[in-house]
Amino acid sequence: MRSRTDLIAYEKLKTVRQWAKLGYLPIQDAEGILLWTNNFHQGKSRYYGPDDVEKASEEALQEFFAPEKRRRREQQQRWRQKKQMEKQMEKGWESVRGQWSVCPPLKGIVIDTETTGLDCENDEILQVSIVDLDGNLLFNSYIRPYLKTQWPDAQRINHITPEMVQDAPYLHEVAPRLRGIFRAAELVIGYNTSFDLDFLWPALKREPPVSRIYDVMLVFAPIFGQWDSKNETYKFQKLSTCADYFGYIPTVEYHNSLGDVMATLYCYEKIMERGEENAE
């Protein structure tokens, strides 16, 4: 496929939108030509020459631009809604600044989250689960995102739909309770623990640092023993692989944070039986 700038008299070739802005639209059955936009941009567009178009009526032009105008209005509405929610979010966090619930001392806790994606800067928490070292449930709740309204890729994995979280609390509403649990814990255990803590940071920031963090994923990698020659280290494994290795029989499906914390606790106990060193 050639680019538009490769063709002689390419200045006369225009997209439908470019012609429409000049008051023209393609004639019926005009096929145009599909070209790269230019030699430096890999986008494709269909171009039409002067013989492919005709003067358009005002009604036809309005109909052509109607979808574009509608998209712009929808974008502006989403932008306004986002700004309103950001203000609401700021007020929410300000209302719980420095607050935490009292929790009895805990030797350790196991944590897991489900999120709308993998980017802690742009994605949000959908579910948080925490148990103690005896498997007692300390916290388990869906979380309503502030800004995200859909997460199709994540939903295919964790099966958490927008409807399931629409009446759930926002993260700031449960932050005092989470802070109390983390303040009381001597040890925080997880599977890829840093991932969960990165997402929980808005709720936990300005709190005293956790004294010890244990990542089951880091410890299990050399136990499983799959060597990554490219990176010269042991390859990290999925939680389900770790759980299967130690013979865990799940009672709750994986990629539900409650199911994952129970699997993580089981794997942690099995690793402790082996006498493996902690991974911080």
XYZ file of C-alpha atoms in Angstrom:
280
model
C 0.000 0.000 0.000
C 1.282 3.463 -0.896
C 1.043 6.654 1.120
C -0.801 9.728 -0.032
C 2.431 11.712 -0.353
C 3.814 9.140 -2.832
C 1.208 10.054 -5.438
C 1.463 12.830 -8.025
C -0.872 15.740 -7.271
C -1.632 14.244 -3.887
C -2.840 17.690 -2.727
C -6.067 17.039 -4.624
C -6.793 13.856 -2.664
C -8.860 14.360 0.476
C -10.732 12.287 3.030
C -14.519 12.387 3.231
C -14.328 14.713 6.236
C -11.901 17.057 4.490
C -14.232 17.257 1.463
C -17.253 17.733 3.743
C -15.627 20.728 5.410
C -15.396 22.241 1.907
C -19.047 21.468 1.234
C -18.627 18.298 -0.862
C -19.442 14.621 -0.362
C -18.555 11.525 -2.445
C -20.883 10.713 -5.310
C -22.815 7.464 -5.172
C -20.651 4.347 -5.716
C -17.402 6.362 -5.488
C -14.791 3.940 -4.113
C -11.863 6.266 -3.529
C -8.461 4.816 -2.682
C -7.146 3.428 0.617
C -3.718 4.867 1.458
C -1.331 5.319 4.339
C -1.838 8.843 5.675
C 1.855 9.624 5.058
C 5.278 7.973 5.155
C 5.703 8.579 8.880
C 2.290 7.623 10.227
C 0.896 4.115 9.888
C -2.749 5.173 9.929
C -4.911 4.356 6.900
C -7.561 6.561 5.329
C -9.708 6.431 2.220
C -9.078 9.362 -0.110
C -11.176 10.820 -2.907
C -10.225 12.996 -5.859
C -12.195 15.943 -7.297
C -13.959 13.624 -9.759
C -15.238 11.457 -6.902
C -17.216 14.193 -5.108
C -20.076 16.593 -5.708
C -21.504 19.674 -4.032
C -23.574 18.593 -1.045
C -26.775 20.103 0.316
C -26.829 21.695 3.765
C -29.085 18.893 4.982
C -26.640 16.206 3.769
C -23.713 17.967 5.456
C -25.591 18.270 8.730
C -26.410 14.576 8.604
C -22.750 13.748 7.888
C -21.402 15.786 10.814
C -24.181 14.772 13.254
C -22.330 11.688 14.672
C -19.160 13.715 15.197
C -21.050 16.455 17.022
C -22.795 13.855 19.153
C -19.452 12.264 20.107
C -18.081 15.654 21.082
C -21.092 16.385 23.274
C -20.722 12.990 24.938
C -17.000 13.573 25.493
C -17.693 16.964 27.049
C -20.340 15.423 29.293
C -17.951 12.678 30.402
C -15.258 15.297 31.080
C -17.648 17.332 33.246
C -18.746 14.208 35.118
C -15.121 13.272 35.690
C -14.306 16.694 37.122
C -17.343 16.542 39.394
C -16.342 13.098 40.632
C -12.742 14.225 41.220
C -14.035 17.039 43.448
C -16.271 14.581 45.287
C -13.316 12.207 45.680
C -11.117 14.967 47.133
C -13.816 15.911 49.630
C -14.220 12.255 50.571
C -10.535 11.748 51.281
C -10.370 15.004 53.204
C -13.255 13.851 55.412
C -11.304 10.774 56.618
C -7.860 12.357 56.878
C -6.046 10.936 59.902
C -8.890 8.604 60.861
C -8.533 4.896 61.601
C -10.485 2.195 63.400
C -9.072 0.495 66.474
C -8.069 -3.106 65.800
C -6.518 -5.650 68.210
C -2.840 -6.517 67.552
C -2.338 -8.985 64.722
C 0.661 -11.229 64.132
C 0.012 -11.079 60.430
C -2.576 -10.468 57.740
C -3.051 -11.790 54.216
C -4.318 -9.319 51.615
C -5.608 -9.391 48.060
C -7.341 -6.970 45.721
C -9.222 -7.110 42.447
C -8.874 -4.097 40.184
C -10.073 -2.578 36.915
C -6.599 -3.083 35.397
C -2.891 -3.253 36.101
C -1.988 0.450 36.218
C -2.237 1.782 39.768
C -2.074 5.364 38.464
C -5.153 5.029 36.252
C -7.018 1.882 37.317
C -9.008 1.401 40.525
C -9.813 -1.175 43.177
C -12.960 -3.288 42.816
C -12.589 -5.632 45.804
C -10.430 -5.950 48.924
C -10.157 -9.012 51.160
C -8.065 -9.475 54.314
C -7.761 -12.457 56.675
C -5.563 -13.095 59.693
C -3.096 -15.970 59.993
C -5.845 -18.266 61.285
C -8.011 -17.555 58.251
C -10.459 -15.381 60.164
C -12.070 -12.797 57.914
C -11.083 -9.244 58.846
C -12.350 -7.407 55.793
C -14.109 -8.307 52.558
C -15.936 -5.818 50.394
C -16.507 -4.747 46.851
C -15.316 -1.195 46.213
C -17.036 1.294 43.960
C -14.597 2.995 41.547
C -14.546 6.774 41.443
C -13.956 7.250 37.730
C -14.010 3.910 35.945
C -17.384 2.839 34.589
C -16.318 -0.185 32.539
C -13.382 -2.624 32.658
C -14.115 -5.329 30.049
C -10.613 -6.857 30.035
C -10.442 -7.158 33.820
C -14.056 -8.302 34.011
C -13.272 -11.313 31.846
C -10.793 -12.377 34.535
C -12.352 -11.370 37.853
C -16.017 -11.505 36.721
C -16.795 -8.312 38.657
C -19.381 -6.303 36.738
C -20.239 -2.600 37.116
C -23.614 -3.653 38.548
C -21.899 -5.617 41.327
C -20.085 -2.541 42.656
C -22.599 0.239 41.955
C -23.852 0.235 45.559
C -20.510 -0.632 47.172
C -18.582 1.885 49.317
C -15.925 4.125 47.836
C -12.354 3.425 48.943
C -12.215 6.475 51.223
C -15.321 5.222 53.066
C -13.525 2.052 54.162
C -10.080 3.654 54.538
C -10.305 4.107 58.356
C -11.071 0.417 58.792
C -8.248 -0.627 56.465
C -5.805 1.687 58.238
C -6.738 0.174 61.584
C -6.066 -3.353 60.324
C -2.726 -2.428 58.781
C -1.662 -0.489 61.885
C -2.343 -3.561 64.014
C -0.472 -6.022 61.774
C 3.143 -7.017 62.362
C 3.357 -8.754 58.982
C 1.561 -8.248 55.657
C 1.430 -11.258 53.317
C 0.291 -11.330 49.730
C 0.886 -12.801 46.303
C 2.662 -10.085 44.323
C 2.168 -7.993 47.441
C 3.579 -4.794 45.987
C 0.778 -4.764 43.385
C -1.923 -4.776 46.060
C -0.138 -2.208 48.235
C 0.290 0.148 45.279
C -3.475 0.162 44.754
C -4.167 0.462 48.487
C -1.764 3.372 48.859
C -4.478 6.085 48.667
C -6.173 4.488 51.677
C -2.964 3.807 53.623
C -0.785 6.856 52.835
C 0.509 8.930 55.718
C 0.205 5.862 57.897
C 3.182 4.281 59.710
C 5.020 1.866 57.391
C 4.330 -1.817 57.761
C 7.219 -3.432 59.637
C 7.427 -6.533 57.410
C 6.056 -7.508 54.004
C 6.080 -11.089 52.735
C 5.545 -11.898 49.070
C 4.644 -15.549 48.501
C 5.198 -15.123 44.753
C 8.859 -14.200 45.239
C 9.523 -17.153 47.547
C 7.693 -19.665 45.387
C 9.570 -18.814 42.172
C 12.772 -20.725 43.079
C 10.747 -23.502 44.710
C 8.942 -24.139 41.437
C 12.266 -23.755 39.663
C 11.352 -22.535 36.166
C 14.453 -20.683 35.036
C 14.162 -17.569 32.861
C 17.432 -17.529 30.927
C 16.671 -14.172 29.322
C 16.387 -12.357 32.647
C 18.645 -14.801 34.513
C 16.186 -15.394 37.317
C 13.403 -17.759 38.282
C 10.112 -17.055 36.531
C 7.211 -15.830 38.636
C 4.212 -18.169 38.658
C 0.482 -17.561 38.889
C -1.205 -18.024 42.257
C -3.174 -20.974 40.885
C 0.106 -22.673 39.913
C 1.482 -22.155 43.407
C -1.714 -23.411 45.027
C -1.829 -26.498 42.783
C 1.809 -27.223 43.587
C 1.027 -27.417 47.294
C -2.220 -29.368 46.790
C -4.676 -26.640 47.654
C -8.349 -27.309 46.861
C -10.084 -23.957 46.322
C -13.474 -23.313 47.891
C -13.837 -19.940 46.138
C -12.800 -19.332 42.527
C -9.481 -17.655 41.764
C -9.474 -13.962 40.836
C -11.976 -13.308 43.560
C -9.963 -11.549 46.244
C -11.490 -13.629 49.043
C -10.638 -16.835 47.230
C -7.129 -15.558 46.520
C -6.364 -14.607 50.125
C -7.339 -18.072 51.321
C -5.148 -19.669 48.647
C -2.285 -17.325 49.518
C -2.578 -18.138 53.225
C -2.477 -21.863 52.467
C 0.623 -21.457 50.300
C 2.278 -19.304 52.955
C 1.688 -21.996 55.580
C 3.170 -24.686 53.304
C 6.239 -22.554 52.630
C 6.685 -21.962 56.363
C 6.573 -25.733 56.887
C 9.509 -25.965 54.482
C 11.442 -23.413 56.500
C 11.866 -20.997 53.578
C 13.196 -17.532 54.349
C 10.933 -14.537 54.246
C 10.771 -12.375 51.122
C 10.394 -8.663 51.712
